[in-house]
PDB file of C-alpha atoms in Angstrom:
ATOM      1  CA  UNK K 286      28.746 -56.715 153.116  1.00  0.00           C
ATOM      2  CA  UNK K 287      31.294 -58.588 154.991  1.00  0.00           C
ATOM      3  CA  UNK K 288      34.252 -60.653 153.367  1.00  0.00           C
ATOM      4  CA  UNK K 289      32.786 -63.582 153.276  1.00  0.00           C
ATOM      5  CA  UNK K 290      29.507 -62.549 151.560  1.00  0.00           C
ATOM      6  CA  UNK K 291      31.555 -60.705 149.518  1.00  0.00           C
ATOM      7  CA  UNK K 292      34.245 -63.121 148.404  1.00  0.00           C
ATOM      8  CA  UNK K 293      31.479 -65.690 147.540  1.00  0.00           C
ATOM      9  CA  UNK K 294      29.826 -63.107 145.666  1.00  0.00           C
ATOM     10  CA  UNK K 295      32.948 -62.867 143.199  1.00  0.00           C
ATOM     11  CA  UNK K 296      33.288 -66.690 143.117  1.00  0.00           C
ATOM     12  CA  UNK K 297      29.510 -67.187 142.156  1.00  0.00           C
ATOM     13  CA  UNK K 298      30.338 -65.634 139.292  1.00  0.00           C
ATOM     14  CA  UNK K 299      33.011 -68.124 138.282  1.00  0.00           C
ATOM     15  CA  UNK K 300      35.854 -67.570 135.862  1.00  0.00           C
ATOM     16  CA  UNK K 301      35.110 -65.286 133.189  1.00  0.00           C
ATOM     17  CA  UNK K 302      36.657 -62.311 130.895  1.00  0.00           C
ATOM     18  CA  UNK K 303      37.802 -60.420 134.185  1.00  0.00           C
ATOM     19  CA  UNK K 304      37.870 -62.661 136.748  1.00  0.00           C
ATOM     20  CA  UNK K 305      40.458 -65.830 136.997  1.00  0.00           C
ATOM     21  CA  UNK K 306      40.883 -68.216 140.321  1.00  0.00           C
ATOM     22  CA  UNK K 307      44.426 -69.194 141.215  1.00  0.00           C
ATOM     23  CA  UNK K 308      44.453 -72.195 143.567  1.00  0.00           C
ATOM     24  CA  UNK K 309      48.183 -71.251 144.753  1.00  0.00           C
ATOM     25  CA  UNK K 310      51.322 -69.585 143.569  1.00  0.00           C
ATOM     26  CA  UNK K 311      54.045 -71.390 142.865  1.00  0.00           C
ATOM     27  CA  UNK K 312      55.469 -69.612 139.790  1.00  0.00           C
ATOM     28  CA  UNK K 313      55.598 -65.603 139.575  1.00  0.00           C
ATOM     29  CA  UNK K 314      56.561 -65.988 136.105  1.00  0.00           C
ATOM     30  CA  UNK K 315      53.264 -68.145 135.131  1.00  0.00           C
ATOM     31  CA  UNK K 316      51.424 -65.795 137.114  1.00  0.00           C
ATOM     32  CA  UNK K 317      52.869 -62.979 134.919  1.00  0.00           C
ATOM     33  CA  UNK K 318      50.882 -64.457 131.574  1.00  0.00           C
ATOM     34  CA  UNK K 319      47.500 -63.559 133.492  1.00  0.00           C
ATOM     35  CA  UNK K 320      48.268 -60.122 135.146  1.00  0.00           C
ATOM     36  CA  UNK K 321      49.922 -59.638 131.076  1.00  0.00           C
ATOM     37  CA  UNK K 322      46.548 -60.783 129.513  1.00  0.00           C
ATOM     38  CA  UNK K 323      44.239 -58.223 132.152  1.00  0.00           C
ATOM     39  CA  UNK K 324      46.282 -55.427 131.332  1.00  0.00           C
ATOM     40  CA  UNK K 325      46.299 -56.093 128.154  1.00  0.00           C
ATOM     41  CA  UNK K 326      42.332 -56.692 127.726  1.00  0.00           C
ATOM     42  CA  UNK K 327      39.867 -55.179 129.629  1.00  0.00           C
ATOM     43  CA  UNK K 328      41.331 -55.215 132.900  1.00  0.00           C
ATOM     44  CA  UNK K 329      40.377 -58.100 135.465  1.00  0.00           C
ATOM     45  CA  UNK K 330      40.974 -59.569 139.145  1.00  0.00           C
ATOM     46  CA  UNK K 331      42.728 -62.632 139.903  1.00  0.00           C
ATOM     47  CA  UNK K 332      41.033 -64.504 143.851  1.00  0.00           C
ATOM     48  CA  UNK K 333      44.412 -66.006 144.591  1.00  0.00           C
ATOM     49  CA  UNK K 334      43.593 -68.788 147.861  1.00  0.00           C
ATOM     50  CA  UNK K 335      41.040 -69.828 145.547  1.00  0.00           C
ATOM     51  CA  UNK K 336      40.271 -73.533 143.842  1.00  0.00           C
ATOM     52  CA  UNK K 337      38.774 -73.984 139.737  1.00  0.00           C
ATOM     53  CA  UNK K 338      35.822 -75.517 141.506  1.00  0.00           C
ATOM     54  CA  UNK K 339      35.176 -72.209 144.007  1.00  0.00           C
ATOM     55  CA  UNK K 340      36.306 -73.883 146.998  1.00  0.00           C
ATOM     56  CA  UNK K 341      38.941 -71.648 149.485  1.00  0.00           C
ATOM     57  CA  UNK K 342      42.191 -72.719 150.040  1.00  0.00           C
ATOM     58  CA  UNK K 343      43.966 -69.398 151.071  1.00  0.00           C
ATOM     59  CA  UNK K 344      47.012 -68.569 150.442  1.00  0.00           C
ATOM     60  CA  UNK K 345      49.742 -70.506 152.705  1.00  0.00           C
ATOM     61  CA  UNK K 346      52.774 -68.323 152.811  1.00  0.00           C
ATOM     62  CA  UNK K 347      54.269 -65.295 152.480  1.00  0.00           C
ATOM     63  CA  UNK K 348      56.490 -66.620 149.616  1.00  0.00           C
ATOM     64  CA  UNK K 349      53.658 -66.743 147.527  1.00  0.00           C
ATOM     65  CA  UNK K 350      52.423 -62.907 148.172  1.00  0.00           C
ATOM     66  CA  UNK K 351      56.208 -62.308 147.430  1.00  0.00           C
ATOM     67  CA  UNK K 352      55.791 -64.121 143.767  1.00  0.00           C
ATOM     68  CA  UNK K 353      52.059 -62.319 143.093  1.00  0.00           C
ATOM     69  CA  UNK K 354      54.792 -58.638 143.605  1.00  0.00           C
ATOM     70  CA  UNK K 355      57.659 -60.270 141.616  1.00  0.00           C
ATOM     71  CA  UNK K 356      54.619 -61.338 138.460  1.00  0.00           C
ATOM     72  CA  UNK K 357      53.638 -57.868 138.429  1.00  0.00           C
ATOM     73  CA  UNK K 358      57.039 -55.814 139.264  1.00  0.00           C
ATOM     74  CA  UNK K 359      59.509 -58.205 137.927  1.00  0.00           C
ATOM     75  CA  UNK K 360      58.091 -60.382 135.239  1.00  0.00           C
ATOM     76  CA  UNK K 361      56.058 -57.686 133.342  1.00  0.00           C
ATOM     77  CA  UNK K 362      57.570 -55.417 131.016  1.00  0.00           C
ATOM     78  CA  UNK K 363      56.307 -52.063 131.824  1.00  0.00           C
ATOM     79  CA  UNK K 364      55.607 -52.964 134.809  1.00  0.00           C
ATOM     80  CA  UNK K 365      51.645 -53.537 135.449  1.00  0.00           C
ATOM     81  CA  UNK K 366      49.852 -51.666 137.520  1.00  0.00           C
ATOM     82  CA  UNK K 367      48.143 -53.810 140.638  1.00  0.00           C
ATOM     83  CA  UNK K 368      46.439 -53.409 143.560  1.00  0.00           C
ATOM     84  CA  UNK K 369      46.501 -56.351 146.164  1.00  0.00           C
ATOM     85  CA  UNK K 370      43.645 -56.730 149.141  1.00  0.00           C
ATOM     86  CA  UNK K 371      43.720 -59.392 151.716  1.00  0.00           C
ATOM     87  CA  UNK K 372      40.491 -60.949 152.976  1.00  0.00           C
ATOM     88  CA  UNK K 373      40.200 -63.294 155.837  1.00  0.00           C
ATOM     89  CA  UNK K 374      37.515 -65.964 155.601  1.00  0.00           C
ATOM     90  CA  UNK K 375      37.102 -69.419 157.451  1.00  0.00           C
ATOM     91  CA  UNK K 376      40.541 -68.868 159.160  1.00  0.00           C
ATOM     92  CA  UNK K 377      42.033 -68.522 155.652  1.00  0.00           C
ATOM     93  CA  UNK K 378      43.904 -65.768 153.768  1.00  0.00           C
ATOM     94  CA  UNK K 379      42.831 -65.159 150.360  1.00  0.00           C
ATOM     95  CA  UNK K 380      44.560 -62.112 148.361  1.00  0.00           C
ATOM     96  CA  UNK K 381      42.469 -60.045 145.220  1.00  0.00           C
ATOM     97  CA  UNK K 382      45.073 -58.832 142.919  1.00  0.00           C
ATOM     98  CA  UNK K 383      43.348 -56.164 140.627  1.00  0.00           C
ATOM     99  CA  UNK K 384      44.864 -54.894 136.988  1.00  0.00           C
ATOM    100  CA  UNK K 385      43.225 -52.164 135.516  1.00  0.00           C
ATOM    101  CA  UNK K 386      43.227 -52.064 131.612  1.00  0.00           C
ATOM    102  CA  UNK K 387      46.821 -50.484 130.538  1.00  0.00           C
ATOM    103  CA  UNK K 388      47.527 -47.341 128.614  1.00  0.00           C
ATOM    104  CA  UNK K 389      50.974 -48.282 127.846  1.00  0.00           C
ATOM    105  CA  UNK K 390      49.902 -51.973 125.538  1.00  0.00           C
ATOM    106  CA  UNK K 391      51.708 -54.064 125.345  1.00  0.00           C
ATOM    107  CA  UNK K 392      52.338 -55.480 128.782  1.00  0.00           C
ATOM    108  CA  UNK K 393      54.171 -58.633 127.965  1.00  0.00           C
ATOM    109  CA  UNK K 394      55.070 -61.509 130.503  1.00  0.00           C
ATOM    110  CA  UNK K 395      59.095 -62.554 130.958  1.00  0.00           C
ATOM    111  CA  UNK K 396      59.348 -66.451 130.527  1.00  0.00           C
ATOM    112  CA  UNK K 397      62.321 -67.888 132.153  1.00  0.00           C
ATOM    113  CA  UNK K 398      64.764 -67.663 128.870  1.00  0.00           C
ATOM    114  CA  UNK K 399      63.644 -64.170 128.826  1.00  0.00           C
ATOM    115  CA  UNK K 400      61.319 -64.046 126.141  1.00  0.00           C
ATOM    116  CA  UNK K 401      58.965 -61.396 125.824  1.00  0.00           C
ATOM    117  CA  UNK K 402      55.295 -62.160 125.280  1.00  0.00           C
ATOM    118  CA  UNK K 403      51.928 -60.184 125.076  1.00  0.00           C
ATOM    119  CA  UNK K 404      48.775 -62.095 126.238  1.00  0.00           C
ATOM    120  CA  UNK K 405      45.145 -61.438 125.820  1.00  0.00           C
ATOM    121  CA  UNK K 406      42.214 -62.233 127.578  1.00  0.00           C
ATOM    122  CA  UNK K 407      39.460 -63.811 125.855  1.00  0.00           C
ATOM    123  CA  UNK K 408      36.829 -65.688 127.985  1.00  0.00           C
ATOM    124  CA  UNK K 409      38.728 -67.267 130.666  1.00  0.00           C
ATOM    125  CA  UNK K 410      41.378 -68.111 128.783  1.00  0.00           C
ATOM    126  CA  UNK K 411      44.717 -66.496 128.239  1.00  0.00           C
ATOM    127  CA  UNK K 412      45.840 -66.293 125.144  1.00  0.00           C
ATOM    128  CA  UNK K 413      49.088 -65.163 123.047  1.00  0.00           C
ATOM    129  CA  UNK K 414      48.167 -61.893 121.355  1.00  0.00           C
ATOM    130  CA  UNK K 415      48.630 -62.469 117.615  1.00  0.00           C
ATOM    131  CA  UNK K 416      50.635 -59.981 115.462  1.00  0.00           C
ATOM    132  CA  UNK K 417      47.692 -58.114 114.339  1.00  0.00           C
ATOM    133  CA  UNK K 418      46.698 -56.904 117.795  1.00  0.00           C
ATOM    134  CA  UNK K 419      50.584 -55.862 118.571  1.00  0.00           C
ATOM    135  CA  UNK K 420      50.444 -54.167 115.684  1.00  0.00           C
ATOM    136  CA  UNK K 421      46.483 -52.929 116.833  1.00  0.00           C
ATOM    137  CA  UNK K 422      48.475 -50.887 119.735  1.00  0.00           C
ATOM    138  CA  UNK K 423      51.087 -49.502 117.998  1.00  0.00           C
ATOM    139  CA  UNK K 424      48.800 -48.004 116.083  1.00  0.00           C
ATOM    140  CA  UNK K 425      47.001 -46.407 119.001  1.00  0.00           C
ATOM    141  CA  UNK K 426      50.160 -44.796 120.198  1.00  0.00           C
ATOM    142  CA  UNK K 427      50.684 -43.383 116.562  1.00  0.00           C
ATOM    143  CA  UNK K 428      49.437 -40.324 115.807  1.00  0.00           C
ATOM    144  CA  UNK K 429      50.259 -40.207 112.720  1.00  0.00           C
ATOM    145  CA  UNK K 430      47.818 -43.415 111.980  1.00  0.00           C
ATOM    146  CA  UNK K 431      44.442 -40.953 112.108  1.00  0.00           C
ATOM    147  CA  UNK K 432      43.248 -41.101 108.669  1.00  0.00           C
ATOM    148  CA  UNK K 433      42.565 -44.433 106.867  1.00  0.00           C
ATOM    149  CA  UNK K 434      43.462 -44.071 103.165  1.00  0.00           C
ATOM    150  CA  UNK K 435      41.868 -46.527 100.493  1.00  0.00           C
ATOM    151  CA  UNK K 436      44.734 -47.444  98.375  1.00  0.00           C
ATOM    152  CA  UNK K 437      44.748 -50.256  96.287  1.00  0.00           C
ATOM    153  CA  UNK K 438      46.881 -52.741  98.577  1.00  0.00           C
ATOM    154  CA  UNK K 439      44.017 -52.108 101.098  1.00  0.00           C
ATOM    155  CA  UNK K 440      41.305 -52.933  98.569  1.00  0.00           C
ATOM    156  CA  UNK K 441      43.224 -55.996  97.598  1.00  0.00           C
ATOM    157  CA  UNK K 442      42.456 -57.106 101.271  1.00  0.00           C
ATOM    158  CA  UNK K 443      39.370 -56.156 101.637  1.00  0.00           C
ATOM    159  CA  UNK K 444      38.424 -57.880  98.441  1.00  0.00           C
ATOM    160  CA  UNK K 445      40.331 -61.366  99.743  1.00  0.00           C
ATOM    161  CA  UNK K 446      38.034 -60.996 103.103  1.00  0.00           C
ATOM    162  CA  UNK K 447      34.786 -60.311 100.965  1.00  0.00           C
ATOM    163  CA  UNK K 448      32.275 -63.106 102.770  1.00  0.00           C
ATOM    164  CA  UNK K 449      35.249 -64.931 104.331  1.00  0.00           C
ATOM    165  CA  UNK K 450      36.560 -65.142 107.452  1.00  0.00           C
ATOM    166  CA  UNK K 451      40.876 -66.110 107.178  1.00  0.00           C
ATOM    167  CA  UNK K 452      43.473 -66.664 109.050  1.00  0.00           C
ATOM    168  CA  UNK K 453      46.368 -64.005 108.820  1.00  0.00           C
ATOM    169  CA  UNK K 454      48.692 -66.396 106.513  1.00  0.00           C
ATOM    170  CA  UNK K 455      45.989 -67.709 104.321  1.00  0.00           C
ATOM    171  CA  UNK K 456      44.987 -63.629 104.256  1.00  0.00           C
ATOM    172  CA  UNK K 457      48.978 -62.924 103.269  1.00  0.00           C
ATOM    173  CA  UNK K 458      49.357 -65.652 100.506  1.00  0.00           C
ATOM    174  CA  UNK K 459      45.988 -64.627  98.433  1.00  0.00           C
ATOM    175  CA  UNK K 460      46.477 -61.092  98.603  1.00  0.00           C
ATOM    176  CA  UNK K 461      49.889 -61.288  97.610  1.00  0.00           C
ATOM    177  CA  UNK K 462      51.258 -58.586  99.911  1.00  0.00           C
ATOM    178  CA  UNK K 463      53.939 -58.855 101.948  1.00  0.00           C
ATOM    179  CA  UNK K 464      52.942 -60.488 105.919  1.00  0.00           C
ATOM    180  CA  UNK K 465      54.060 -56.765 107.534  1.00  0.00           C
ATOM    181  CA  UNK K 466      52.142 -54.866 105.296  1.00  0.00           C
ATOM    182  CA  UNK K 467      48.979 -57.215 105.931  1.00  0.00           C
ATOM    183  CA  UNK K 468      49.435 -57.019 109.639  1.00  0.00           C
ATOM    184  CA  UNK K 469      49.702 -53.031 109.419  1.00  0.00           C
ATOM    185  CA  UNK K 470      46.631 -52.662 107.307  1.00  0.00           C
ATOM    186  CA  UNK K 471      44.184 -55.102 109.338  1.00  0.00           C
ATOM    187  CA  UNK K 472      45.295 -52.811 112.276  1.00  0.00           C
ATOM    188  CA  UNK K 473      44.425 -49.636 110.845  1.00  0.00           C
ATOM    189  CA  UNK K 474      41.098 -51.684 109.397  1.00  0.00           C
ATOM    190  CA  UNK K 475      40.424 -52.670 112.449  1.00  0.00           C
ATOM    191  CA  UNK K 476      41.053 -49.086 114.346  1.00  0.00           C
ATOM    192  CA  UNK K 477      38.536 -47.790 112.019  1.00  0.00           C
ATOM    193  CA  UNK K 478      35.883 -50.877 112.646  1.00  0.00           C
ATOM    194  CA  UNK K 479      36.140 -52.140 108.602  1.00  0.00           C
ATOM    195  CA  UNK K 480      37.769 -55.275 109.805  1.00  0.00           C
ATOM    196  CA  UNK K 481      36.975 -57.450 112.786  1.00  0.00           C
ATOM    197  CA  UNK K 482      38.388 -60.609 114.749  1.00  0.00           C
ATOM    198  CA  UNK K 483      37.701 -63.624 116.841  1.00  0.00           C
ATOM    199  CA  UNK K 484      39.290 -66.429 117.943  1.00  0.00           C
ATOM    200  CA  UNK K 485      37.668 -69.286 116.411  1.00  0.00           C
ATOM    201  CA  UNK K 486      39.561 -73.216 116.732  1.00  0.00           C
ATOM    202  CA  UNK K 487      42.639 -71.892 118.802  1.00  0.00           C
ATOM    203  CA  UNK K 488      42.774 -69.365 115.621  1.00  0.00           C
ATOM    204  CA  UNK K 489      42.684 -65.714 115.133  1.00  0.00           C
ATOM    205  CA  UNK K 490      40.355 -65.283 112.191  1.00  0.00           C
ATOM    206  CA  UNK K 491      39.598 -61.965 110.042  1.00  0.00           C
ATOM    207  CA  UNK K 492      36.764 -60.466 108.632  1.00  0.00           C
ATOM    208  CA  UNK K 493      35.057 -57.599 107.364  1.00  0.00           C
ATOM    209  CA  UNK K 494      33.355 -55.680 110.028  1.00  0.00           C
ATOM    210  CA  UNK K 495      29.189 -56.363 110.278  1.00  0.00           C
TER     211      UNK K 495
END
């Protein structure tokens, strides 16, 4: 398949959970929030040269395959892995940057006051990891987080999510347990598929797992 076939056979697929079009780049540190969400999510490709509507417009300087390196390398903390290819179609330049899924969660993106923050990928949206899922990786990385033990703060929860679906606050103020404790648990409830999430109304909500 040549690059042309090839690249149109990405963009007929349109924006989704692992694929994201970026017309131009013109800010390394916006471009940082996607490359944060792949990593972060299920890994994903960003057709940089490309228009929302599918259209090419290639990329038109080297500045901006400088800035795709700085989002990655400089505005990423770890660092993100990425792999850049350059296709030429129609006497334009359009550049794949692929993130595979990271082992080393979270990869956050550097804003310009130097706040660190972990995104998600959900759809084709990016979106700011809530508490809950920062909380979902340390978890991962702690060994020591294996067994799930039913104690009565956890039944409290699970009790407050019976046939509801809550928001973490509204989940905090009727179980009566402090919000770190909360965010801990539905980790660990999560890890262990009792609980489960979506994002529902710009909302993370909670419930038990079905």
């Amino acid at each position: 398949m040549d690059d042309r076939r090839y690249l149109l056979s990405l963009i007929s697929e349109g924006e989704h959970q692992q694929q994201d079009f970026k017309y131009r780049v013109s800010d390394a540190q916006k471009l940082a929030k996607s490359v944060s969400a792949f990593a972060n999510t299920d890994g994903g490709r960003l057709l940089i040269g490309v228009r929302d509507d599918g259209n090419l417009s290639g990329v038109r300087s080297e500045e901006e395959i400088y800035m795709m390196h700085q989002a990655a390398y400089r505005y990423c903390q770890p660092e993100a892995s990425i792999k850049f290819d350059t296709y030429h179609v129609d006497g334009r330049t359009i550049v794949i940057a692929t993130i595979p899924p990271s082992d080393r969660r979270p990869i956050c993106a550097i804003s310009e006051d130097g706040r660190k923050r972990a995104f998600i990928r959900i759809a084709d949206e990016n979106i700011v990891a809530s508490p809950v899922h920062l909380a979902i990786w340390r978890e991962a990385q702690n060994l020591k987080g294996a067994m799930m033990t039913y104690t009565d703060t956890v039944r409290k929860i699970l009790d407050v999510l019976q046939e509801q679906c809550l928001p973490l606050n509204l989940i905090v103020r009727r179980s009566n347990i402090s919000r770190y404790k909360v965010i801990t648990l539905l980790a660990r409830l999560i890890r262990f598929h009792v609980v489960q999430w979506e994002y529902t109304g710009q909302q993370f909500l909670f419930s038990l797992y079905k």
